[in-house]
mmCIF file of C-alpha atoms in Angstrom:
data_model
loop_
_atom_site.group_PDB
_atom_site.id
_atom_site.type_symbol
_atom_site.label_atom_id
_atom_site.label_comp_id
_atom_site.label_asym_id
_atom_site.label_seq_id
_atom_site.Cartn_x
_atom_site.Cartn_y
_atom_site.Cartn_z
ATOM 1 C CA UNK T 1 28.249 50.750 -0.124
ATOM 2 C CA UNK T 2 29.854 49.946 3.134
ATOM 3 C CA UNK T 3 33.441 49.178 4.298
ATOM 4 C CA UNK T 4 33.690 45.526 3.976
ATOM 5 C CA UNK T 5 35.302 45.714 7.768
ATOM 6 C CA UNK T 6 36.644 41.720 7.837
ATOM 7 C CA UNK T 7 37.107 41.167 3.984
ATOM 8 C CA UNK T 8 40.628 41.354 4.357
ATOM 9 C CA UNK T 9 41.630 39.615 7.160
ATOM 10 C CA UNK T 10 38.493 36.737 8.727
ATOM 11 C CA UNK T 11 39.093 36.087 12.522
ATOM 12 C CA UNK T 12 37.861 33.105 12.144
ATOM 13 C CA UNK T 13 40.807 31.857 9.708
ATOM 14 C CA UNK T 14 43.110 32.203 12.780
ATOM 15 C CA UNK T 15 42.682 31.306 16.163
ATOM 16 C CA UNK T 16 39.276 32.815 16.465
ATOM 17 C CA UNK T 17 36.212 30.894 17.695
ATOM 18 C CA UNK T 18 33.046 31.945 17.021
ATOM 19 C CA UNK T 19 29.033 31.401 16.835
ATOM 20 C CA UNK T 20 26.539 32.164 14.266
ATOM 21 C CA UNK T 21 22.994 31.661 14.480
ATOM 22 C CA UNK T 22 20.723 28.342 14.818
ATOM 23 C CA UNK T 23 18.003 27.357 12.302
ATOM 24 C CA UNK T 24 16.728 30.234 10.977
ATOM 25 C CA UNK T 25 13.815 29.089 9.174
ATOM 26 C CA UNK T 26 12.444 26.754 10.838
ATOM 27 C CA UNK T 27 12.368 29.099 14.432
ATOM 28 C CA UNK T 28 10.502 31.483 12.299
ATOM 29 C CA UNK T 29 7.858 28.654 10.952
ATOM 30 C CA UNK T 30 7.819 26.489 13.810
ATOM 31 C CA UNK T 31 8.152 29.093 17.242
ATOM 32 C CA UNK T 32 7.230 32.834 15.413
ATOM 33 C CA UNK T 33 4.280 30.659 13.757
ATOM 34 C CA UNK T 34 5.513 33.164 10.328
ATOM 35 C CA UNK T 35 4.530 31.315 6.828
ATOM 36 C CA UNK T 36 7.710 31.037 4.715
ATOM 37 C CA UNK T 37 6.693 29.983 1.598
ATOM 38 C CA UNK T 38 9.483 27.705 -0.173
ATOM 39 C CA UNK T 39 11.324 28.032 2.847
ATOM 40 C CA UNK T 40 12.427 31.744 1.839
ATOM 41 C CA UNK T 41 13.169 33.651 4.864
ATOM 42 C CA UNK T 42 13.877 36.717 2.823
ATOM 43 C CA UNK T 43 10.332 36.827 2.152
ATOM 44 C CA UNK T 44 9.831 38.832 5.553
ATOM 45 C CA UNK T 45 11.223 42.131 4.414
ATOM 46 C CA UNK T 46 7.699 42.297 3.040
ATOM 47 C CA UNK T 47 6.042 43.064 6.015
ATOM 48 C CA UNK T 48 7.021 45.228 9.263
ATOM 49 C CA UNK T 49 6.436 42.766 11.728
ATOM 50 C CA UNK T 50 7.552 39.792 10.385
ATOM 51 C CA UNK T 51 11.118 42.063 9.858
ATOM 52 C CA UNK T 52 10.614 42.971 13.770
ATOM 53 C CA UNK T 53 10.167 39.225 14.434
ATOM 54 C CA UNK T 54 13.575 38.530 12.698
ATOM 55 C CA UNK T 55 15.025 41.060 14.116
ATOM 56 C CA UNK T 56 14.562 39.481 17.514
ATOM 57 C CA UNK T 57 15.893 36.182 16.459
ATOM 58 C CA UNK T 58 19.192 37.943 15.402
ATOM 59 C CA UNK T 59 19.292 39.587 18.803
ATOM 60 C CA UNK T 60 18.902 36.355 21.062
ATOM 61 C CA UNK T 61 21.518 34.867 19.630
ATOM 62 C CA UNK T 62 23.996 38.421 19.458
ATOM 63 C CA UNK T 63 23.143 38.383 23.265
ATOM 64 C CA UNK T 64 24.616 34.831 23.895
ATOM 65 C CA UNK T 65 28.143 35.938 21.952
ATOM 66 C CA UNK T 66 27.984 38.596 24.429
ATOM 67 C CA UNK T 67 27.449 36.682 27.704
ATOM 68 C CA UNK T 68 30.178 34.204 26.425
ATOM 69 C CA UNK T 69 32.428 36.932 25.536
ATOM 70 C CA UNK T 70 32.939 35.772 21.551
ATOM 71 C CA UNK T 71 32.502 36.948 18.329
ATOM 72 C CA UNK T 72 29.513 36.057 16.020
ATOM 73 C CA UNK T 73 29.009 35.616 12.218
ATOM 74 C CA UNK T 74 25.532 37.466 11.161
ATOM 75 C CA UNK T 75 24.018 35.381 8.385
ATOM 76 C CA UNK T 76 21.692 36.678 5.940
ATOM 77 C CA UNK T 77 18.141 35.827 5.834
ATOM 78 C CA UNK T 78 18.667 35.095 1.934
ATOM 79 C CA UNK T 79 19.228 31.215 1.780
ATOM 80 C CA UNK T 80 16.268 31.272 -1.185
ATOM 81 C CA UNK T 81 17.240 34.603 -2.692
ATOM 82 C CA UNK T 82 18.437 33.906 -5.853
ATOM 83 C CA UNK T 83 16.508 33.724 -9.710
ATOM 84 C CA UNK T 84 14.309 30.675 -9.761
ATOM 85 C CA UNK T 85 13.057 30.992 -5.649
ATOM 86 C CA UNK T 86 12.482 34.701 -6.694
ATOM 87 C CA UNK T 87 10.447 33.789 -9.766
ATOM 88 C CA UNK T 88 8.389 31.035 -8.039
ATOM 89 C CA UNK T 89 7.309 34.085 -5.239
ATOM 90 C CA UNK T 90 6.726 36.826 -7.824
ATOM 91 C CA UNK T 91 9.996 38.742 -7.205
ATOM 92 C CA UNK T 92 11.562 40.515 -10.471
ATOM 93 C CA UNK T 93 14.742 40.817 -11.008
ATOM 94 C CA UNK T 94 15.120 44.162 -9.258
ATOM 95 C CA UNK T 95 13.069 43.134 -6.504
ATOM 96 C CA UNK T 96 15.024 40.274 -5.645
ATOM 97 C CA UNK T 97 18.085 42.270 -5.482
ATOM 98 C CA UNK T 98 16.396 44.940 -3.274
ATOM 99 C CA UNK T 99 15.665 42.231 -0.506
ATOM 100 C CA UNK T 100 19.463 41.124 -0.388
ATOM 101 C CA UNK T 101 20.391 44.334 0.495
ATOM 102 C CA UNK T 102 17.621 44.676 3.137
ATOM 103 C CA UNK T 103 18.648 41.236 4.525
ATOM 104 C CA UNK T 104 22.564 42.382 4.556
ATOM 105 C CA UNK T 105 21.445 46.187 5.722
ATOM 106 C CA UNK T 106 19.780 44.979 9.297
ATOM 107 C CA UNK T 107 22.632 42.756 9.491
ATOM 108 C CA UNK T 108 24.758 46.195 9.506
ATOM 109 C CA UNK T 109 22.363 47.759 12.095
ATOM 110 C CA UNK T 110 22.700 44.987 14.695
ATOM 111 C CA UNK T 111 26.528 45.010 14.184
ATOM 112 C CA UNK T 112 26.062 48.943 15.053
ATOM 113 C CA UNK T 113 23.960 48.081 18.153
ATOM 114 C CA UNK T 114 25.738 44.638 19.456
ATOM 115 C CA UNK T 115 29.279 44.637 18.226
ATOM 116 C CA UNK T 116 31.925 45.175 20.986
ATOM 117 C CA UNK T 117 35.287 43.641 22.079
ATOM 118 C CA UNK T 118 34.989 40.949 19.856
ATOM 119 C CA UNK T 119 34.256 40.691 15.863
ATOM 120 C CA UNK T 120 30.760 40.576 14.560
ATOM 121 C CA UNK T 121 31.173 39.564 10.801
ATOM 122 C CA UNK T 122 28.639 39.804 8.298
ATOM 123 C CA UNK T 123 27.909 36.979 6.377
ATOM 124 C CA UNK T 124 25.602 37.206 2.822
ATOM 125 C CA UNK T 125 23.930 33.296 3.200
ATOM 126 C CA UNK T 126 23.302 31.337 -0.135
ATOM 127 C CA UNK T 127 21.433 28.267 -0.928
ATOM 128 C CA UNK T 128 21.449 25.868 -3.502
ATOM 129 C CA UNK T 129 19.179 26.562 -7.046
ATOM 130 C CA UNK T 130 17.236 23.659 -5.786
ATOM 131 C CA UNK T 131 16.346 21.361 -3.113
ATOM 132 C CA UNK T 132 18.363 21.427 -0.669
ATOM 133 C CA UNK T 133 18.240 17.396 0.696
ATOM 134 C CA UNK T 134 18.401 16.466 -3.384
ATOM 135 C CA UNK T 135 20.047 17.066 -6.267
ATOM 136 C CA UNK T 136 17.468 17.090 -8.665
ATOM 137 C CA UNK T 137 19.135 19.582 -10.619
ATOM 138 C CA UNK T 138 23.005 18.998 -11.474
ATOM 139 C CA UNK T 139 24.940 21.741 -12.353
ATOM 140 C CA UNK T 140 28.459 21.909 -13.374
ATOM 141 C CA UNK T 141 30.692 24.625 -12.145
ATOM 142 C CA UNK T 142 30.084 26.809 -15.375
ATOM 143 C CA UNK T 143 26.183 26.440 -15.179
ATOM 144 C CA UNK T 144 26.470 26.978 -11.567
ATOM 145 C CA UNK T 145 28.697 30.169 -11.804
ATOM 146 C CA UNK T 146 26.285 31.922 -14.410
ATOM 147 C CA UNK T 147 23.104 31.374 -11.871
ATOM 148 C CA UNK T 148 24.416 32.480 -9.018
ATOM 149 C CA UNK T 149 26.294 35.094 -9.968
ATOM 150 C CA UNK T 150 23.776 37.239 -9.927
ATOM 151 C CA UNK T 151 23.356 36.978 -5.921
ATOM 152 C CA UNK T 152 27.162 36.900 -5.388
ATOM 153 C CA UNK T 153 27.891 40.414 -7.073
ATOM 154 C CA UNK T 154 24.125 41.444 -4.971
ATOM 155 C CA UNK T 155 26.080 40.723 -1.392
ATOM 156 C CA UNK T 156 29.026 41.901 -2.647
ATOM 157 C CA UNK T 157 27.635 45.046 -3.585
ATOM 158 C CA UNK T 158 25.513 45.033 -0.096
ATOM 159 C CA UNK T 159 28.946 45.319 1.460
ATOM 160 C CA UNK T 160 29.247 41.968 3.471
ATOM 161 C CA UNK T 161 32.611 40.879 4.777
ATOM 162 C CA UNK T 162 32.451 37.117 3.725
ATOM 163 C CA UNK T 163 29.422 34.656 1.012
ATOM 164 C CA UNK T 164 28.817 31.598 3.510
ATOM 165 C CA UNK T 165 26.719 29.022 0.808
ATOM 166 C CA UNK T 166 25.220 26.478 2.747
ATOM 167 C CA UNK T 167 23.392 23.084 2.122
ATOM 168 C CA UNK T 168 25.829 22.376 -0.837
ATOM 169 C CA UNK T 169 23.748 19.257 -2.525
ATOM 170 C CA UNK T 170 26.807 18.512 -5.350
ATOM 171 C CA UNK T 171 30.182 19.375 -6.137
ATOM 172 C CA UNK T 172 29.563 20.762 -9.435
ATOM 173 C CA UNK T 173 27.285 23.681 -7.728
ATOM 174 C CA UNK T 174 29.668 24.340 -4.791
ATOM 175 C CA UNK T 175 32.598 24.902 -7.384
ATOM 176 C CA UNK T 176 30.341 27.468 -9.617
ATOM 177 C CA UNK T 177 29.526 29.543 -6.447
ATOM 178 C CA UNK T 178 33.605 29.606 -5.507
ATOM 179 C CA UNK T 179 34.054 30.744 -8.945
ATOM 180 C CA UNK T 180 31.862 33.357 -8.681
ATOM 181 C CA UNK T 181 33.143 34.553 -4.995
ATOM 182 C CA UNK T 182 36.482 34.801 -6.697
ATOM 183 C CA UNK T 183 35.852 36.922 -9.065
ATOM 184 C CA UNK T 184 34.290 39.183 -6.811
ATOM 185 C CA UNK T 185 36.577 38.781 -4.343
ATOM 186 C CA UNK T 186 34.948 38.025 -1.679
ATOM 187 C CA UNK T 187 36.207 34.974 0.656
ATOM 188 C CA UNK T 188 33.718 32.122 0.530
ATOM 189 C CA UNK T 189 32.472 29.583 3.518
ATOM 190 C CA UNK T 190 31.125 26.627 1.439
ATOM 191 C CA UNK T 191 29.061 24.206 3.207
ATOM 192 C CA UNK T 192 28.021 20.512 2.235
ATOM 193 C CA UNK T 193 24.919 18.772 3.443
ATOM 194 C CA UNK T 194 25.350 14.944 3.909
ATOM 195 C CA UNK T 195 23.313 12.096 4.621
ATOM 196 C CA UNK T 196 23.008 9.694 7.124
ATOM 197 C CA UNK T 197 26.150 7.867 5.482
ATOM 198 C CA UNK T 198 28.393 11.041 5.768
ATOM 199 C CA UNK T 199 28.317 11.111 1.869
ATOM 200 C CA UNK T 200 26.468 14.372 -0.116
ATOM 201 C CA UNK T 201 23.031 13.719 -1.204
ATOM 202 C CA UNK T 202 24.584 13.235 -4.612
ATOM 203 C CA UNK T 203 26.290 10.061 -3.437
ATOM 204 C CA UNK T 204 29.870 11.232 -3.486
ATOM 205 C CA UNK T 205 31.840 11.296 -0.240
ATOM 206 C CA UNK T 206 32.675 14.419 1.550
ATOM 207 C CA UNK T 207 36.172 14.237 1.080
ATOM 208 C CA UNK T 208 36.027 13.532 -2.705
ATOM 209 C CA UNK T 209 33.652 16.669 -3.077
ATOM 210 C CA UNK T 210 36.214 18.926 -0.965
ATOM 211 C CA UNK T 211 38.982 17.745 -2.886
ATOM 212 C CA UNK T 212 37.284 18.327 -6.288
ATOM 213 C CA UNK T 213 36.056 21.785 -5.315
ATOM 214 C CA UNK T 214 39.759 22.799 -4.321
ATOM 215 C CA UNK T 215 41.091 21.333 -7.331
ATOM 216 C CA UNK T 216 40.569 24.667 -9.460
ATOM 217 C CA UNK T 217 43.313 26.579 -6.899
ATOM 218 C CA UNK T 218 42.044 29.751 -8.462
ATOM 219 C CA UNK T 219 39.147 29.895 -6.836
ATOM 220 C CA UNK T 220 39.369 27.565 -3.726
ATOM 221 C CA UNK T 221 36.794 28.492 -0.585
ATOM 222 C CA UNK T 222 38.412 30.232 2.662
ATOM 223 C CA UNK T 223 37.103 27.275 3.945
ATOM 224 C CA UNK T 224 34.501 24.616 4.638
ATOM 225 C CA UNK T 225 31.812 23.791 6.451
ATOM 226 C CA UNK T 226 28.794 21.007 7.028
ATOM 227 C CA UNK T 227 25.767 21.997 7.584
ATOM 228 C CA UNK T 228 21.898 20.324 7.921
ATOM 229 C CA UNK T 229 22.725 16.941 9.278
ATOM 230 C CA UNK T 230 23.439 15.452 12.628
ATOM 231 C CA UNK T 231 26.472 14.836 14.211
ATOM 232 C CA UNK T 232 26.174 11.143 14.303
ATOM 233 C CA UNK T 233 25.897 11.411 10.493
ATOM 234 C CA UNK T 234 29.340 12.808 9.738
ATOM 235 C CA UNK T 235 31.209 11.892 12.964
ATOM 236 C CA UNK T 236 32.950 8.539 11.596
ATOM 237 C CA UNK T 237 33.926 10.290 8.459
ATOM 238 C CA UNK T 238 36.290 12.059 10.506
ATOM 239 C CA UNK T 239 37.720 9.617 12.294
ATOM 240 C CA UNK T 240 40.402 8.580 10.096
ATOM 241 C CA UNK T 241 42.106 11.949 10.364
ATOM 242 C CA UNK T 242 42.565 12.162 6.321
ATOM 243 C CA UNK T 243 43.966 15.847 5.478
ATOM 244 C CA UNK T 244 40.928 17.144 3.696
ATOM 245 C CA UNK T 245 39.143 17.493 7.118
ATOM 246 C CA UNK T 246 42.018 20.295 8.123
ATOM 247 C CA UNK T 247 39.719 22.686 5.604
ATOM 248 C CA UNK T 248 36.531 22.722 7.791
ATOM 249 C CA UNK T 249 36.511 25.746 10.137
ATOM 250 C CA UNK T 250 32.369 25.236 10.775
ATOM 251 C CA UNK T 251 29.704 23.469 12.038
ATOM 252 C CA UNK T 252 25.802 24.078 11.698
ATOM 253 C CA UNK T 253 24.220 20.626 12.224
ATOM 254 C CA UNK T 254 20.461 19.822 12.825
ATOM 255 C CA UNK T 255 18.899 18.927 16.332
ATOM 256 C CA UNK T 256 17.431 15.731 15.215
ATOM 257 C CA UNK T 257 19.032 12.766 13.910
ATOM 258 C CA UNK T 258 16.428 12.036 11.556
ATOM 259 C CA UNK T 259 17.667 11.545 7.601
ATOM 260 C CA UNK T 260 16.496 14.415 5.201
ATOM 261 C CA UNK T 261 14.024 11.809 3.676
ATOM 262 C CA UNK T 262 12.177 12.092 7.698
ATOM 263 C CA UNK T 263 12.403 15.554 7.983
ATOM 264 C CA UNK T 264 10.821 16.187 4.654
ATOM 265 C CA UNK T 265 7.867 14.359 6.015
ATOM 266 C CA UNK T 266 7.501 15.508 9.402
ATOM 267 C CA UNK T 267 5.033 17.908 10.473
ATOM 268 C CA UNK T 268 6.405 18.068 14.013
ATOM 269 C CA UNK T 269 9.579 19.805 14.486
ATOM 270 C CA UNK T 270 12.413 17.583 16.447
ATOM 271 C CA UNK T 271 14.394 20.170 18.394
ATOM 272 C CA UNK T 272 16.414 17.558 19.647
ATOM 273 C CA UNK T 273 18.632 18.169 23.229
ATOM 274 C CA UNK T 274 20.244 20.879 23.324
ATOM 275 C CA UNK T 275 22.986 19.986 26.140
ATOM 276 C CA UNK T 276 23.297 16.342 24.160
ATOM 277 C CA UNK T 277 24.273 18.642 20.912
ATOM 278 C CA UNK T 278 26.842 20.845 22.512
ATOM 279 C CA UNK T 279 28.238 17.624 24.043
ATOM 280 C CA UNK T 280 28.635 16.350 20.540
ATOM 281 C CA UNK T 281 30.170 19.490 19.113
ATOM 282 C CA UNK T 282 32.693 19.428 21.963
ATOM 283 C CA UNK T 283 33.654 15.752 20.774
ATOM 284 C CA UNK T 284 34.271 17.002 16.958
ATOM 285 C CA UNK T 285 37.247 19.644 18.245
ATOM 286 C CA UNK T 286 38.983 16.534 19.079
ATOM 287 C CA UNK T 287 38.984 15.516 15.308
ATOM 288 C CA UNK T 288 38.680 18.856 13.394
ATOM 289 C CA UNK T 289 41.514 20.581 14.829
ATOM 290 C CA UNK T 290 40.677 24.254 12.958
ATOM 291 C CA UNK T 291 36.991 24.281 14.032
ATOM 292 C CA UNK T 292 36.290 28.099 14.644
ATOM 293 C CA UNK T 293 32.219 28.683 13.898
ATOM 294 C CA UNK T 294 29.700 26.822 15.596
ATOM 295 C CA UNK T 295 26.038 27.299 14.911
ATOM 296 C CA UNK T 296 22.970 25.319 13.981
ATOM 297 C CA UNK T 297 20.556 24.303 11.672
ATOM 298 C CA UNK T 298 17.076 22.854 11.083
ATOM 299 C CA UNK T 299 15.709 22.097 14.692
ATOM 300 C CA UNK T 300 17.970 24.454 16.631
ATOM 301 C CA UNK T 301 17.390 27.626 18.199
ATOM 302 C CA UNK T 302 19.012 29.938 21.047
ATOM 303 C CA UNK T 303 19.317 27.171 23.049
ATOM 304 C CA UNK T 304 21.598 24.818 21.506
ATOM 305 C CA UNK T 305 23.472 27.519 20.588
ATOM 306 C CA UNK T 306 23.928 29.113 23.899
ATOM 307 C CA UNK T 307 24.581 24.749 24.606
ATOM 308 C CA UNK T 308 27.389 24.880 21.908
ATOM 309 C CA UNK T 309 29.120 27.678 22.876
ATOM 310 C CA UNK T 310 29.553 26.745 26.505
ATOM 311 C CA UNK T 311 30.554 23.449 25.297
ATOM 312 C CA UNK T 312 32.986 24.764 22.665
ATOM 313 C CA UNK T 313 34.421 28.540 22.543
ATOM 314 C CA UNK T 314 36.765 28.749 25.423
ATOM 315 C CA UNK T 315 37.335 24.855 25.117
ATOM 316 C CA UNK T 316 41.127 23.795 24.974
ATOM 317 C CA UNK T 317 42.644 23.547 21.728
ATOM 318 C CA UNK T 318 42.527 19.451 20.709
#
C-alpha cells in the first residue's frame, strides 16, 4: 500500500534519539473530555470530530520534535484493535481491519505535513488480548501468535515502517506477537509493563522475560522497551548493569508513581511533574546506554514530553 520508508534500516537502532507521543488515551478521556470505551482509542475514526481531536494531539507533539530538532515515532491509535476489544464494541472482522488502516493512514498524512530534516517513523501500536495491569489471560507464544496475527499482517498491510506492542503483561504473549512480526517481516518494539517491584504483572522479573522472549533467535524483537510504570518502579532493576538491559532502546513511563492496582481505582488523573519526569529520564541514560525513544504513558501529555526531550535528545552519550 505504501513504501514502508524505515522498514529496512530504523534510525533509532543506531545513534538516533527520538520522541514519540505521551499518553494517548488518557489525554483524550481526561483533557478532550472524548468517551473511550474499553480504553480503545481507535474507536474515534467513528466520528469526524473526535478524528479532528486526535489529529491535534498528534500535531502537539510533531511540533515539539520540530522545535527540538529530532525525529519522532507516530504511534497508532490501535492499542485495543485487535479480535476480542473489536467484538466487545461491535466491530466485525472487516470493520476492525478498516480502522487499522485509518489509524496508520493519518499517521501517513501528518508524516506528509510535519516530516523534515529528521525521520518521522510510523509505528502500528498493539496491546495485549487483555488487561493490560493483569494477566488474567495467559497465553503461550503459539496461542498468542494465532490472535494477534490477525492485526500484525493488518499494519503490515497498512504500510507502517515498524509493530511497537506495548503494555506486555507476560512473556508467553510478547513471544507470540515477535513470532508473528517475523513472519511478516516487520521489525518489532516490544514493551513490558512492570510493577512497583520492577517485575511484570505476571511475577517474573524483567530480565527473565527479555531473556525468554529472545531465546527463540528466529524471531527476536529489534528491541525493547518499558512502558506504563514509573521510573522509580524500574530504576533499581537497572542498576546492576546485567547485559539484558543493553536491548532496551525506549522509554514510555507514567506521570504518577501510583501502582496499577491505584490507577485502576482513581477517578482523578495524576499528571505528575513534568520537569521531575524528564529529570528522571535523564538519570536512566546513565544506565541504559542504547536509550533512543522517549515518550510517555498514562498521565503524560505534551508537556512531559516537550520535559523529556529537553532533558534527553541532545544529552551526552553516558
Amino acid at each position: 500500500m505504501t513504501t514502508k520508508k524505515y522498514r529496512a534500516a530504523l534510525p533509532q537502532l543506531g545513534d538516533t534519539r527520538l520522541l514519540t507521543d505521551g499518553g494517548l488515551e488518557t489525554t483524550l478521556i481526561f483533557h478532550d473530555g472524548i468517551d473511550l470505551p474499553l480504553f480503545a482509542s481507535f474507536h474515534v475514526f467513528r466520528s469526524v470530530e473526535e478524528q479532528r481531536a486526535l489529529w491535534r494531539y498528534y500535531e502537539r507533539y510533531a511540533r515539539i520534535a520540530l522545535a527540538q530538532k529530532t525525529g519522532f515515532i507516530l504511534d497508532s491509535a490501535t492499542w485495543r484493535a485487535s479480535r476480542d476489544w473489536g467484538d466487545q464494541l461491535g466491530y466485525s472482522a472487516r470493520d476492525l481491519a478498516a480502522a487499522n488502516h485509518k489509524a496508520v493512514a493519518m499517521l501517513f498524512d501528518l508524516r506528509r505535513e510535519f516530516e523534515a530534516d529528521q525521520p518521522f517513523v510510523i509505528s502500528g501500536n498493539m496491546g495485549p488480548r487483555g488487561d493490560g495491569y493483569a494477566p488474567e489471560m495467559m497465553m503461550t507464544a503459539a496461542e498468542s501468535e494465532n490472535y494477534h496475527a490477525r492485526q500484525v499482517a493488518a499494519l503490515d498491510e497498512a504500510g507502517v515502517d515498524m509493530i511497537s506492542a506495548i503494555t506486555m503483561t507476560h512473556a508467553g504473549e510478547a513471544a507470540g506477537i515477535a513470532r508473528a512480526c517475523a513472519k511478516c517481516d516487520v521489525p518489532l518494539a516490544l514493551s513490558f509493563t512492570v510493577e512497583t517491584d520492577g517485575h511484570l504483572p505476571s511475577g517474573q522479573p524483567l530480565g527473565d522475560a527479555i531473556r525468554e522472549v529472545d531465546a527463540d533467535a528466529a524471531h527476536r524483537p529489534s528491541y525493547y522497551m518499558i512502558n506504563c510504570a514509573h521510573p522509580d518502579h524500574f530504576r533499581d532493576i537497572l542498576d546492576k548493569g546485567e547485559d539484558w538491559t543493553l536491548r532496551i532502546r525506549g522509554i514510555r513511563a507514567n506521570a504518577s508513581r501510583m501502582s496499577h492496582a491505584e490507577l485502576d481505582e482513581a477517578d482523578v488523573l495524576d499528571d505528575g511533574n513534568p520537569a521531575e519526569l524528564g529529570q528522571d529520564y535523564a538519570n536512566l541514560l546513565r544506565v541504559l546506554p542504547n536509550l533512543r525513544v522517549f515518550g510517555g504513558c498514562c498521565g503524560t501529555d505534551h508537556r512531559h514530553v516537550h520535559s523529556i526531550g529537553e532533558a534527553c535528545i541532545h544529552a551526552p552519550a553516558a
